[in-house]
Amino acid sequence: MRPFAYVRPLDVGDAVRAATATGAKYLGGGTNLVDLIREGIERPETVVDVTGLPLDTVDDLPGGGLRIGALVRNSTLAADRRVGTGYRMLSQALLSGASAQLRNMATVGGNLLQRTRCPYFYDAASACNKREPGRGCDALDGFHRGGAILGVSDSCIATHPSDMCVALAALDAVVEVRGPDATRRVPVTDLHRLPGSTPHVETVLAPGELITAVELPPPVAANSRYRKVRDRASYAFALVSVAAALQVRDGTVTQIRLALGGVAPKPWRCREAERLLAGGPADETAFHHAAEAELSAATVRTGNAFKVALATSTIVAMLRELSQEATLP
Ligand code: SF4
């Protein structure tokens, strides 16, 4: 373990000022960062522990919606009655992630910023452009069963591991960010970057910027659900996950929200599928057509090509179930 400075400010402004130091890292629940430090993947010079900041409440927004403090624990948010009733897909996504012990520690802000679980990223002996820019990517021709198929580049095919983020993307959540000079708001779909030639640059956050909250718009008047497909029933990352909300009136899709996890370097909002479905028939043919159109941009490799069919069939199954439940009289 390399030595580092440790500070625990009790004020957001003090935290942001402390984090402008070279090599500073924010520490929330520590469920990912501590492992990364232990393995030598992250080598902070200063750790800014933010767990003393007053960012741990879920508050009603005027006009509807919720403001979720960045330090709200994943288990607390999943159990919030307002989330369970108005944002069911978010509650389900949170409960499908990690273990109960980890959910008790993990924070909303940390969940947004967790790093990929690509095995080569955690193995210092492997070539990994994300860990060491310009070194290469051993996943391309190695073990990439969990690798991404959408939004990838020749530099990196790692997936974003979060379940929560997939639901937040479908829900049009907005991230509040505090920087040294100003506070700004970033749609969660714009927070994470695609790898391109710089996979080590994972978000649009500037050095020192701190996520302080996530805002949810008023609940959509549609039935919603999150489904995670993985190799074992618990404590595993998604091969494919789907967050979906659907409302049908007289056989026509009147509302649709769709996002994918486990297939891209960021939570993947399915804009093309939504465009094709909105205002059209809510039937099996339309669901297939929309899912196939969304996955038509996939770039696959030998070990992860199965994800195209898996994502397509999971989307169709989810929409079929939701259409049966969401059909209004
Ligand atoms: Fe590294 Fe990305 Fe390649 Fe994995 S896929 S080895 S994270 S560059």
mmCIF file of C-alpha atoms and ligand atoms in Angstrom:
data_model
loop_
_atom_site.group_PDB
_atom_site.id
_atom_site.type_symbol
_atom_site.label_atom_id
_atom_site.label_comp_id
_atom_site.label_asym_id
_atom_site.label_seq_id
_atom_site.Cartn_x
_atom_site.Cartn_y
_atom_site.Cartn_z
ATOM 1 C CA MET A 1 0.000 0.000 0.000
ATOM 2 C CA ARG A 2 1.403 3.395 -0.973
ATOM 3 C CA PRO A 3 0.999 6.175 1.610
ATOM 4 C CA PHE A 4 -1.519 8.918 0.887
ATOM 5 C CA ALA A 5 -2.933 11.943 2.665
ATOM 6 C CA TYR A 6 -6.443 11.582 4.123
ATOM 7 C CA VAL A 7 -8.950 14.343 4.802
ATOM 8 C CA ARG A 8 -12.605 14.174 5.863
ATOM 9 C CA PRO A 9 -14.241 17.570 5.260
ATOM 10 C CA LEU A 10 -17.715 18.284 6.601
ATOM 11 C CA ASP A 11 -18.573 20.946 4.022
ATOM 12 C CA VAL A 12 -19.070 20.461 0.262
ATOM 13 C CA GLY A 13 -16.982 23.530 -0.609
ATOM 14 C CA ASP A 14 -14.100 22.288 1.544
ATOM 15 C CA ALA A 15 -14.307 18.863 -0.102
ATOM 16 C CA VAL A 16 -14.132 20.324 -3.602
ATOM 17 C CA ARG A 17 -11.207 22.535 -2.630
ATOM 18 C CA ALA A 18 -9.373 19.548 -1.152
ATOM 19 C CA ALA A 19 -9.993 17.528 -4.304
ATOM 20 C CA THR A 20 -8.321 20.065 -6.564
ATOM 21 C CA ALA A 21 -4.980 18.797 -5.249
ATOM 22 C CA THR A 22 -3.028 16.709 -7.756
ATOM 23 C CA GLY A 23 -3.827 13.035 -7.473
ATOM 24 C CA ALA A 24 -6.842 13.505 -5.197
ATOM 25 C CA LYS A 25 -9.698 10.972 -5.158
ATOM 26 C CA TYR A 26 -13.100 11.132 -3.515
ATOM 27 C CA LEU A 27 -13.976 8.251 -1.206
ATOM 28 C CA GLY A 28 -17.626 7.352 -0.567
ATOM 29 C CA GLY A 29 -18.645 3.847 0.487
ATOM 30 C CA GLY A 30 -15.291 2.543 -0.756
ATOM 31 C CA THR A 31 -16.732 -0.633 -2.270
ATOM 32 C CA ASN A 32 -14.730 -0.169 -5.479
ATOM 33 C CA LEU A 33 -12.021 2.404 -4.741
ATOM 34 C CA VAL A 34 -10.532 0.559 -1.768
ATOM 35 C CA ASP A 35 -10.048 -2.577 -3.879
ATOM 36 C CA LEU A 36 -8.465 -0.505 -6.631
ATOM 37 C CA ILE A 37 -6.037 1.116 -4.195
ATOM 38 C CA ARG A 38 -5.193 -2.225 -2.639
ATOM 39 C CA GLU A 39 -4.400 -3.662 -6.079
ATOM 40 C CA GLY A 40 -2.317 -0.641 -7.061
ATOM 41 C CA ILE A 41 -4.674 0.259 -9.922
ATOM 42 C CA GLU A 42 -5.575 3.573 -8.271
ATOM 43 C CA ARG A 43 -2.718 5.460 -6.627
ATOM 44 C CA PRO A 44 -4.205 8.558 -5.023
ATOM 45 C CA GLU A 45 -1.966 11.079 -3.330
ATOM 46 C CA THR A 46 -4.900 12.444 -1.331
ATOM 47 C CA VAL A 47 -8.102 10.648 -0.375
ATOM 48 C CA VAL A 48 -10.988 13.031 0.260
ATOM 49 C CA ASP A 49 -13.482 11.104 2.383
ATOM 50 C CA VAL A 50 -16.896 12.634 1.615
ATOM 51 C CA THR A 51 -18.956 10.519 3.995
ATOM 52 C CA GLY A 52 -19.255 13.404 6.471
ATOM 53 C CA LEU A 53 -21.002 15.677 3.958
ATOM 54 C CA PRO A 54 -24.732 16.410 4.352
ATOM 55 C CA LEU A 55 -25.713 14.609 1.134
ATOM 56 C CA ASP A 56 -27.565 11.600 2.496
ATOM 57 C CA THR A 57 -31.264 12.420 2.140
ATOM 58 C CA VAL A 58 -33.960 11.727 -0.448
ATOM 59 C CA ASP A 59 -36.192 14.778 -0.811
ATOM 60 C CA ASP A 60 -39.366 15.536 -2.758
ATOM 61 C CA LEU A 61 -38.934 18.076 -5.525
ATOM 62 C CA PRO A 62 -41.500 20.810 -6.057
ATOM 63 C CA GLY A 63 -43.772 19.695 -8.890
ATOM 64 C CA GLY A 64 -42.892 16.030 -8.426
ATOM 65 C CA GLY A 65 -39.724 14.051 -8.715
ATOM 66 C CA LEU A 66 -37.036 13.249 -6.194
ATOM 67 C CA ARG A 67 -33.677 14.709 -5.258
ATOM 68 C CA ILE A 68 -31.360 11.930 -4.134
ATOM 69 C CA GLY A 69 -28.254 12.953 -2.219
ATOM 70 C CA ALA A 70 -25.036 11.471 -3.568
ATOM 71 C CA LEU A 71 -24.315 9.770 -0.250
ATOM 72 C CA VAL A 72 -27.631 7.933 0.012
ATOM 73 C CA ARG A 73 -26.787 4.267 0.351
ATOM 74 C CA ASN A 74 -27.999 1.903 -2.356
ATOM 75 C CA SER A 75 -29.977 -0.158 0.157
ATOM 76 C CA THR A 76 -31.660 2.955 1.568
ATOM 77 C CA LEU A 77 -32.708 4.136 -1.884
ATOM 78 C CA ALA A 78 -34.002 0.707 -2.897
ATOM 79 C CA ALA A 79 -36.170 0.613 0.224
ATOM 80 C CA ASP A 80 -37.553 4.126 -0.184
ATOM 81 C CA ARG A 81 -41.326 3.875 -0.566
ATOM 82 C CA ARG A 82 -41.421 6.673 -3.162
ATOM 83 C CA VAL A 83 -38.862 4.862 -5.303
ATOM 84 C CA GLY A 84 -40.668 1.546 -5.011
ATOM 85 C CA THR A 85 -43.968 2.993 -6.158
ATOM 86 C CA GLY A 86 -42.966 5.695 -8.656
ATOM 87 C CA TYR A 87 -39.696 4.304 -10.020
ATOM 88 C CA ARG A 88 -40.011 0.552 -9.721
ATOM 89 C CA MET A 89 -37.273 -0.168 -12.257
ATOM 90 C CA LEU A 90 -34.788 1.768 -10.117
ATOM 91 C CA SER A 91 -35.628 -0.142 -6.978
ATOM 92 C CA GLN A 92 -35.325 -3.441 -8.855
ATOM 93 C CA ALA A 93 -32.019 -2.411 -10.434
ATOM 94 C CA LEU A 94 -30.535 -1.473 -7.066
ATOM 95 C CA LEU A 95 -31.612 -4.744 -5.481
ATOM 96 C CA SER A 96 -30.098 -6.749 -8.335
ATOM 97 C CA GLY A 97 -26.649 -5.248 -7.746
ATOM 98 C CA ALA A 98 -23.873 -6.678 -5.575
ATOM 99 C CA SER A 99 -24.786 -8.150 -2.164
ATOM 100 C CA ALA A 100 -26.821 -6.804 0.743
ATOM 101 C CA GLN A 101 -23.619 -5.953 2.610
ATOM 102 C CA LEU A 102 -22.204 -4.027 -0.348
ATOM 103 C CA ARG A 103 -25.506 -2.226 -0.980
ATOM 104 C CA ASN A 104 -25.420 -1.083 2.642
ATOM 105 C CA MET A 105 -22.061 0.575 1.989
ATOM 106 C CA ALA A 106 -22.300 1.715 -1.647
ATOM 107 C CA THR A 107 -23.468 5.250 -2.319
ATOM 108 C CA VAL A 108 -25.376 6.686 -5.261
ATOM 109 C CA GLY A 109 -22.432 8.888 -6.253
ATOM 110 C CA GLY A 110 -19.982 6.018 -6.012
ATOM 111 C CA ASN A 111 -22.259 3.741 -7.998
ATOM 112 C CA LEU A 112 -22.283 6.269 -10.840
ATOM 113 C CA LEU A 113 -18.486 6.442 -10.856
ATOM 114 C CA GLN A 114 -17.555 2.796 -10.299
ATOM 115 C CA ARG A 115 -14.953 1.395 -12.664
ATOM 116 C CA THR A 116 -15.318 -1.492 -15.075
ATOM 117 C CA ARG A 117 -14.886 -5.052 -13.862
ATOM 118 C CA CYS A 118 -12.936 -6.111 -16.977
ATOM 119 C CA PRO A 119 -10.506 -8.693 -15.513
ATOM 120 C CA TYR A 120 -7.537 -7.322 -17.446
ATOM 121 C CA PHE A 121 -8.072 -3.894 -15.895
ATOM 122 C CA TYR A 122 -7.421 -5.441 -12.480
ATOM 123 C CA ASP A 123 -4.390 -7.457 -13.598
ATOM 124 C CA ALA A 124 -1.250 -5.318 -13.709
ATOM 125 C CA ALA A 125 0.518 -7.925 -15.860
ATOM 126 C CA SER A 126 -2.039 -7.493 -18.684
ATOM 127 C CA ALA A 127 -2.156 -4.853 -21.398
ATOM 128 C CA CYS A 128 -4.981 -2.439 -20.688
ATOM 129 C CA ASN A 129 -5.439 0.954 -22.316
ATOM 130 C CA LYS A 130 -7.780 2.048 -19.568
ATOM 131 C CA ARG A 131 -5.242 1.389 -16.819
ATOM 132 C CA GLU A 132 -2.174 2.322 -18.870
ATOM 133 C CA PRO A 133 -3.000 4.427 -21.969
ATOM 134 C CA GLY A 134 -1.289 3.220 -25.134
ATOM 135 C CA ARG A 135 -0.344 -0.208 -23.772
ATOM 136 C CA GLY A 136 -2.958 -2.185 -25.730
ATOM 137 C CA CYS A 137 -6.021 -4.226 -24.837
ATOM 138 C CA ASP A 138 -5.695 -7.900 -23.979
ATOM 139 C CA ALA A 139 -9.469 -8.294 -23.907
ATOM 140 C CA LEU A 140 -9.823 -7.832 -27.667
ATOM 141 C CA ASP A 141 -8.425 -11.279 -28.437
ATOM 142 C CA GLY A 142 -8.675 -12.691 -24.944
ATOM 143 C CA PHE A 143 -11.521 -13.465 -22.560
ATOM 144 C CA HIS A 144 -14.276 -11.004 -23.418
ATOM 145 C CA ARG A 145 -17.474 -12.887 -22.671
ATOM 146 C CA GLY A 146 -18.588 -9.934 -20.561
ATOM 147 C CA GLY A 147 -17.332 -7.345 -23.039
ATOM 148 C CA ALA A 148 -19.328 -4.592 -24.688
ATOM 149 C CA ILE A 149 -20.909 -4.776 -28.132
ATOM 150 C CA LEU A 150 -22.261 -1.221 -28.459
ATOM 151 C CA GLY A 151 -20.254 2.006 -28.354
ATOM 152 C CA VAL A 152 -16.926 0.160 -28.379
ATOM 153 C CA SER A 153 -13.617 1.079 -30.009
ATOM 154 C CA ASP A 154 -10.418 -0.706 -30.988
ATOM 155 C CA SER A 155 -8.943 0.608 -27.748
ATOM 156 C CA CYS A 156 -11.448 -0.798 -25.242
ATOM 157 C CA ILE A 157 -14.510 -3.038 -25.092
ATOM 158 C CA ALA A 158 -15.141 -2.830 -21.342
ATOM 159 C CA THR A 159 -18.681 -2.501 -20.013
ATOM 160 C CA HIS A 160 -19.953 -0.144 -17.353
ATOM 161 C CA PRO A 161 -20.885 -2.428 -14.467
ATOM 162 C CA SER A 162 -23.714 -0.516 -12.784
ATOM 163 C CA ASP A 163 -27.330 -1.670 -12.648
ATOM 164 C CA MET A 164 -28.558 1.533 -11.015
ATOM 165 C CA CYS A 165 -27.214 3.662 -13.862
ATOM 166 C CA VAL A 166 -29.221 1.736 -16.454
ATOM 167 C CA ALA A 167 -32.457 2.567 -14.669
ATOM 168 C CA LEU A 168 -31.354 6.180 -14.166
ATOM 169 C CA ALA A 169 -30.664 6.455 -17.909
ATOM 170 C CA ALA A 170 -34.141 5.188 -18.747
ATOM 171 C CA LEU A 171 -35.672 7.574 -16.208
ATOM 172 C CA ASP A 172 -33.976 10.698 -17.645
ATOM 173 C CA ALA A 173 -32.189 11.356 -14.351
ATOM 174 C CA VAL A 174 -29.985 14.411 -14.047
ATOM 175 C CA VAL A 175 -26.732 14.516 -12.078
ATOM 176 C CA GLU A 176 -25.886 17.617 -10.043
ATOM 177 C CA VAL A 177 -22.171 18.342 -10.011
ATOM 178 C CA ARG A 178 -20.314 20.823 -7.809
ATOM 179 C CA GLY A 179 -17.026 22.170 -9.097
ATOM 180 C CA PRO A 180 -14.523 24.690 -7.762
ATOM 181 C CA ASP A 181 -16.324 27.565 -9.504
ATOM 182 C CA ALA A 182 -19.906 26.503 -10.148
ATOM 183 C CA THR A 183 -22.627 23.898 -9.857
ATOM 184 C CA ARG A 184 -23.853 22.301 -13.071
ATOM 185 C CA ARG A 185 -26.366 19.671 -14.111
ATOM 186 C CA VAL A 186 -25.562 16.797 -16.443
ATOM 187 C CA PRO A 187 -28.101 14.322 -17.864
ATOM 188 C CA VAL A 188 -27.003 10.901 -16.670
ATOM 189 C CA THR A 189 -26.950 9.726 -20.289
ATOM 190 C CA ASP A 190 -24.199 12.306 -20.920
ATOM 191 C CA LEU A 191 -22.145 11.632 -17.788
ATOM 192 C CA HIS A 192 -20.148 8.658 -19.094
ATOM 193 C CA ARG A 193 -17.999 8.841 -22.212
ATOM 194 C CA LEU A 194 -17.511 6.215 -24.879
ATOM 195 C CA PRO A 195 -13.917 4.940 -24.989
ATOM 196 C CA GLY A 196 -12.779 6.124 -28.420
ATOM 197 C CA SER A 197 -8.987 6.361 -28.283
ATOM 198 C CA THR A 198 -8.995 7.512 -24.632
ATOM 199 C CA PRO A 199 -10.724 4.797 -22.587
ATOM 200 C CA HIS A 200 -9.065 6.036 -19.409
ATOM 201 C CA VAL A 201 -11.243 9.173 -19.604
ATOM 202 C CA GLU A 202 -14.541 7.723 -18.452
ATOM 203 C CA THR A 203 -16.779 10.686 -17.626
ATOM 204 C CA VAL A 204 -17.270 14.332 -18.520
ATOM 205 C CA LEU A 205 -16.369 15.387 -14.974
ATOM 206 C CA ALA A 206 -13.489 17.821 -14.617
ATOM 207 C CA PRO A 207 -10.802 17.194 -11.973
ATOM 208 C CA GLY A 208 -12.188 18.005 -8.542
ATOM 209 C CA GLU A 209 -15.857 18.011 -9.565
ATOM 210 C CA LEU A 210 -18.057 16.254 -7.029
ATOM 211 C CA ILE A 211 -21.406 14.593 -7.695
ATOM 212 C CA THR A 212 -23.718 16.008 -5.032
ATOM 213 C CA ALA A 213 -27.136 14.670 -6.069
ATOM 214 C CA VAL A 214 -29.231 12.892 -8.670
ATOM 215 C CA GLU A 215 -32.603 14.300 -9.620
ATOM 216 C CA LEU A 216 -35.450 12.193 -10.951
ATOM 217 C CA PRO A 217 -38.241 13.834 -12.945
ATOM 218 C CA PRO A 218 -41.818 13.072 -11.875
ATOM 219 C CA PRO A 219 -42.689 9.388 -12.293
ATOM 220 C CA VAL A 220 -43.651 8.336 -15.795
ATOM 221 C CA ALA A 221 -47.220 7.123 -16.075
ATOM 222 C CA ALA A 222 -46.075 3.773 -17.304
ATOM 223 C CA ASN A 223 -45.381 0.356 -15.923
ATOM 224 C CA SER A 224 -41.670 -0.201 -15.479
ATOM 225 C CA ARG A 225 -39.291 -3.045 -14.784
ATOM 226 C CA TYR A 226 -35.600 -3.949 -14.615
ATOM 227 C CA ARG A 227 -34.314 -7.367 -15.606
ATOM 228 C CA LYS A 228 -30.758 -8.578 -15.234
ATOM 229 C CA VAL A 229 -29.485 -11.626 -17.111
ATOM 230 C CA ARG A 230 -26.303 -13.092 -15.647
ATOM 231 C CA ASP A 231 -24.371 -16.290 -15.148
ATOM 232 C CA ARG A 232 -25.671 -16.904 -11.625
ATOM 233 C CA ALA A 233 -28.676 -15.674 -9.720
ATOM 234 C CA SER A 234 -26.915 -13.256 -7.384
ATOM 235 C CA TYR A 235 -23.665 -11.395 -6.869
ATOM 236 C CA ALA A 236 -22.764 -11.326 -10.571
ATOM 237 C CA PHE A 237 -22.534 -8.576 -13.132
ATOM 238 C CA ALA A 238 -24.989 -8.371 -15.996
ATOM 239 C CA LEU A 239 -24.352 -10.075 -19.296
ATOM 240 C CA VAL A 240 -27.371 -8.086 -20.446
ATOM 241 C CA SER A 241 -29.827 -6.006 -18.483
ATOM 242 C CA VAL A 242 -32.895 -4.100 -19.579
ATOM 243 C CA ALA A 243 -34.688 -1.183 -17.938
ATOM 244 C CA ALA A 244 -38.044 -0.621 -19.582
ATOM 245 C CA ALA A 245 -41.173 1.459 -19.072
ATOM 246 C CA LEU A 246 -44.146 1.106 -21.358
ATOM 247 C CA GLN A 247 -47.642 2.487 -21.621
ATOM 248 C CA VAL A 248 -50.162 1.274 -24.175
ATOM 249 C CA ARG A 249 -53.509 2.771 -25.115
ATOM 250 C CA ASP A 250 -55.848 1.133 -27.651
ATOM 251 C CA GLY A 251 -53.015 -1.074 -28.836
ATOM 252 C CA THR A 252 -50.683 1.865 -29.450
ATOM 253 C CA VAL A 253 -47.481 2.667 -27.574
ATOM 254 C CA THR A 254 -48.053 6.001 -25.837
ATOM 255 C CA GLN A 255 -44.928 5.972 -23.665
ATOM 256 C CA ILE A 256 -41.713 4.021 -23.984
ATOM 257 C CA ARG A 257 -38.399 4.164 -22.108
ATOM 258 C CA LEU A 258 -35.713 1.619 -22.801
ATOM 259 C CA ALA A 259 -32.090 1.266 -21.663
ATOM 260 C CA LEU A 260 -29.540 -1.544 -21.713
ATOM 261 C CA GLY A 261 -26.793 -2.573 -19.322
ATOM 262 C CA GLY A 262 -23.961 -5.070 -19.711
ATOM 263 C CA VAL A 263 -23.514 -4.312 -23.402
ATOM 264 C CA ALA A 264 -21.794 -0.924 -23.575
ATOM 265 C CA PRO A 265 -19.148 1.225 -21.869
ATOM 266 C CA LYS A 266 -21.975 3.359 -20.475
ATOM 267 C CA PRO A 267 -25.616 2.841 -19.596
ATOM 268 C CA TRP A 268 -27.115 2.553 -23.074
ATOM 269 C CA ARG A 269 -30.335 4.448 -23.743
ATOM 270 C CA CYS A 270 -32.087 2.802 -26.699
ATOM 271 C CA ARG A 271 -33.041 5.919 -28.650
ATOM 272 C CA GLU A 272 -33.528 4.130 -31.964
ATOM 273 C CA ALA A 273 -35.772 1.444 -30.499
ATOM 274 C CA GLU A 274 -37.800 4.087 -28.652
ATOM 275 C CA ARG A 275 -38.181 6.119 -31.846
ATOM 276 C CA LEU A 276 -39.460 3.103 -33.742
ATOM 277 C CA LEU A 277 -41.879 2.056 -31.016
ATOM 278 C CA ALA A 278 -43.375 5.417 -30.027
ATOM 279 C CA GLY A 279 -46.847 5.868 -31.486
ATOM 280 C CA GLY A 280 -46.773 2.459 -33.182
ATOM 281 C CA PRO A 281 -48.440 -0.850 -32.498
ATOM 282 C CA ALA A 282 -47.631 -2.613 -29.244
ATOM 283 C CA ASP A 283 -47.178 -6.039 -30.729
ATOM 284 C CA GLU A 284 -44.549 -8.738 -30.996
ATOM 285 C CA THR A 285 -43.490 -7.757 -34.517
ATOM 286 C CA ALA A 286 -42.869 -4.156 -33.519
ATOM 287 C CA PHE A 287 -40.948 -5.185 -30.395
ATOM 288 C CA HIS A 288 -38.678 -7.484 -32.462
ATOM 289 C CA HIS A 289 -38.130 -4.863 -35.130
ATOM 290 C CA ALA A 290 -37.198 -2.194 -32.586
ATOM 291 C CA ALA A 291 -34.842 -4.453 -30.629
ATOM 292 C CA GLU A 292 -33.098 -5.661 -33.776
ATOM 293 C CA ALA A 293 -32.709 -2.096 -35.020
ATOM 294 C CA GLU A 294 -31.093 -1.043 -31.747
ATOM 295 C CA LEU A 295 -28.694 -3.980 -31.828
ATOM 296 C CA SER A 296 -27.880 -3.554 -35.519
ATOM 297 C CA ALA A 297 -25.007 -1.261 -34.559
ATOM 298 C CA ALA A 298 -23.352 -3.979 -32.478
ATOM 299 C CA THR A 299 -19.673 -4.784 -32.977
ATOM 300 C CA VAL A 300 -19.123 -8.292 -31.722
ATOM 301 C CA ARG A 301 -16.196 -10.573 -31.058
ATOM 302 C CA THR A 302 -16.135 -14.349 -30.847
ATOM 303 C CA GLY A 303 -16.787 -14.517 -27.127
ATOM 304 C CA ASN A 304 -19.534 -11.919 -26.800
ATOM 305 C CA ALA A 305 -21.526 -12.294 -30.042
ATOM 306 C CA PHE A 306 -24.234 -14.120 -28.075
ATOM 307 C CA LYS A 307 -25.178 -10.818 -26.455
ATOM 308 C CA VAL A 308 -26.973 -9.619 -29.599
ATOM 309 C CA ALA A 309 -29.518 -12.414 -29.451
ATOM 310 C CA LEU A 310 -29.670 -12.264 -25.649
ATOM 311 C CA ALA A 311 -30.341 -8.517 -25.598
ATOM 312 C CA THR A 312 -32.886 -8.780 -28.388
ATOM 313 C CA SER A 313 -34.853 -11.555 -26.743
ATOM 314 C CA THR A 314 -34.707 -9.885 -23.325
ATOM 315 C CA ILE A 315 -36.030 -6.603 -24.717
ATOM 316 C CA VAL A 316 -38.860 -8.385 -26.523
ATOM 317 C CA ALA A 317 -39.801 -10.440 -23.461
ATOM 318 C CA MET A 318 -39.819 -7.354 -21.234
ATOM 319 C CA LEU A 319 -41.967 -5.360 -23.648
ATOM 320 C CA ARG A 320 -44.350 -8.271 -24.102
ATOM 321 C CA GLU A 321 -44.854 -8.581 -20.352
ATOM 322 C CA LEU A 322 -45.163 -4.851 -19.806
ATOM 323 C CA SER A 323 -47.631 -4.479 -22.681
ATOM 324 C CA GLN A 324 -49.880 -7.077 -21.090
ATOM 325 C CA GLU A 325 -49.706 -5.270 -17.751
ATOM 326 C CA ALA A 326 -49.671 -1.704 -19.037
ATOM 327 C CA THR A 327 -52.586 -1.769 -21.433
ATOM 328 C CA LEU A 328 -54.997 0.907 -20.256
ATOM 329 C CA PRO A 329 -58.784 0.443 -20.513
HETATM 330 FE FE1 SF4 B 1 -8.531 -2.539 -20.473
HETATM 331 FE FE2 SF4 B 1 -10.784 -1.875 -21.694
HETATM 332 FE FE3 SF4 B 1 -9.183 -3.656 -22.804
HETATM 333 FE FE4 SF4 B 1 -10.485 -4.272 -20.559
HETATM 334 S S1 SF4 B 1 -11.410 -3.862 -22.533
HETATM 335 S S2 SF4 B 1 -8.312 -4.684 -21.059
HETATM 336 S S3 SF4 B 1 -10.567 -2.290 -19.517
HETATM 337 S S4 SF4 B 1 -8.699 -1.495 -22.422
#
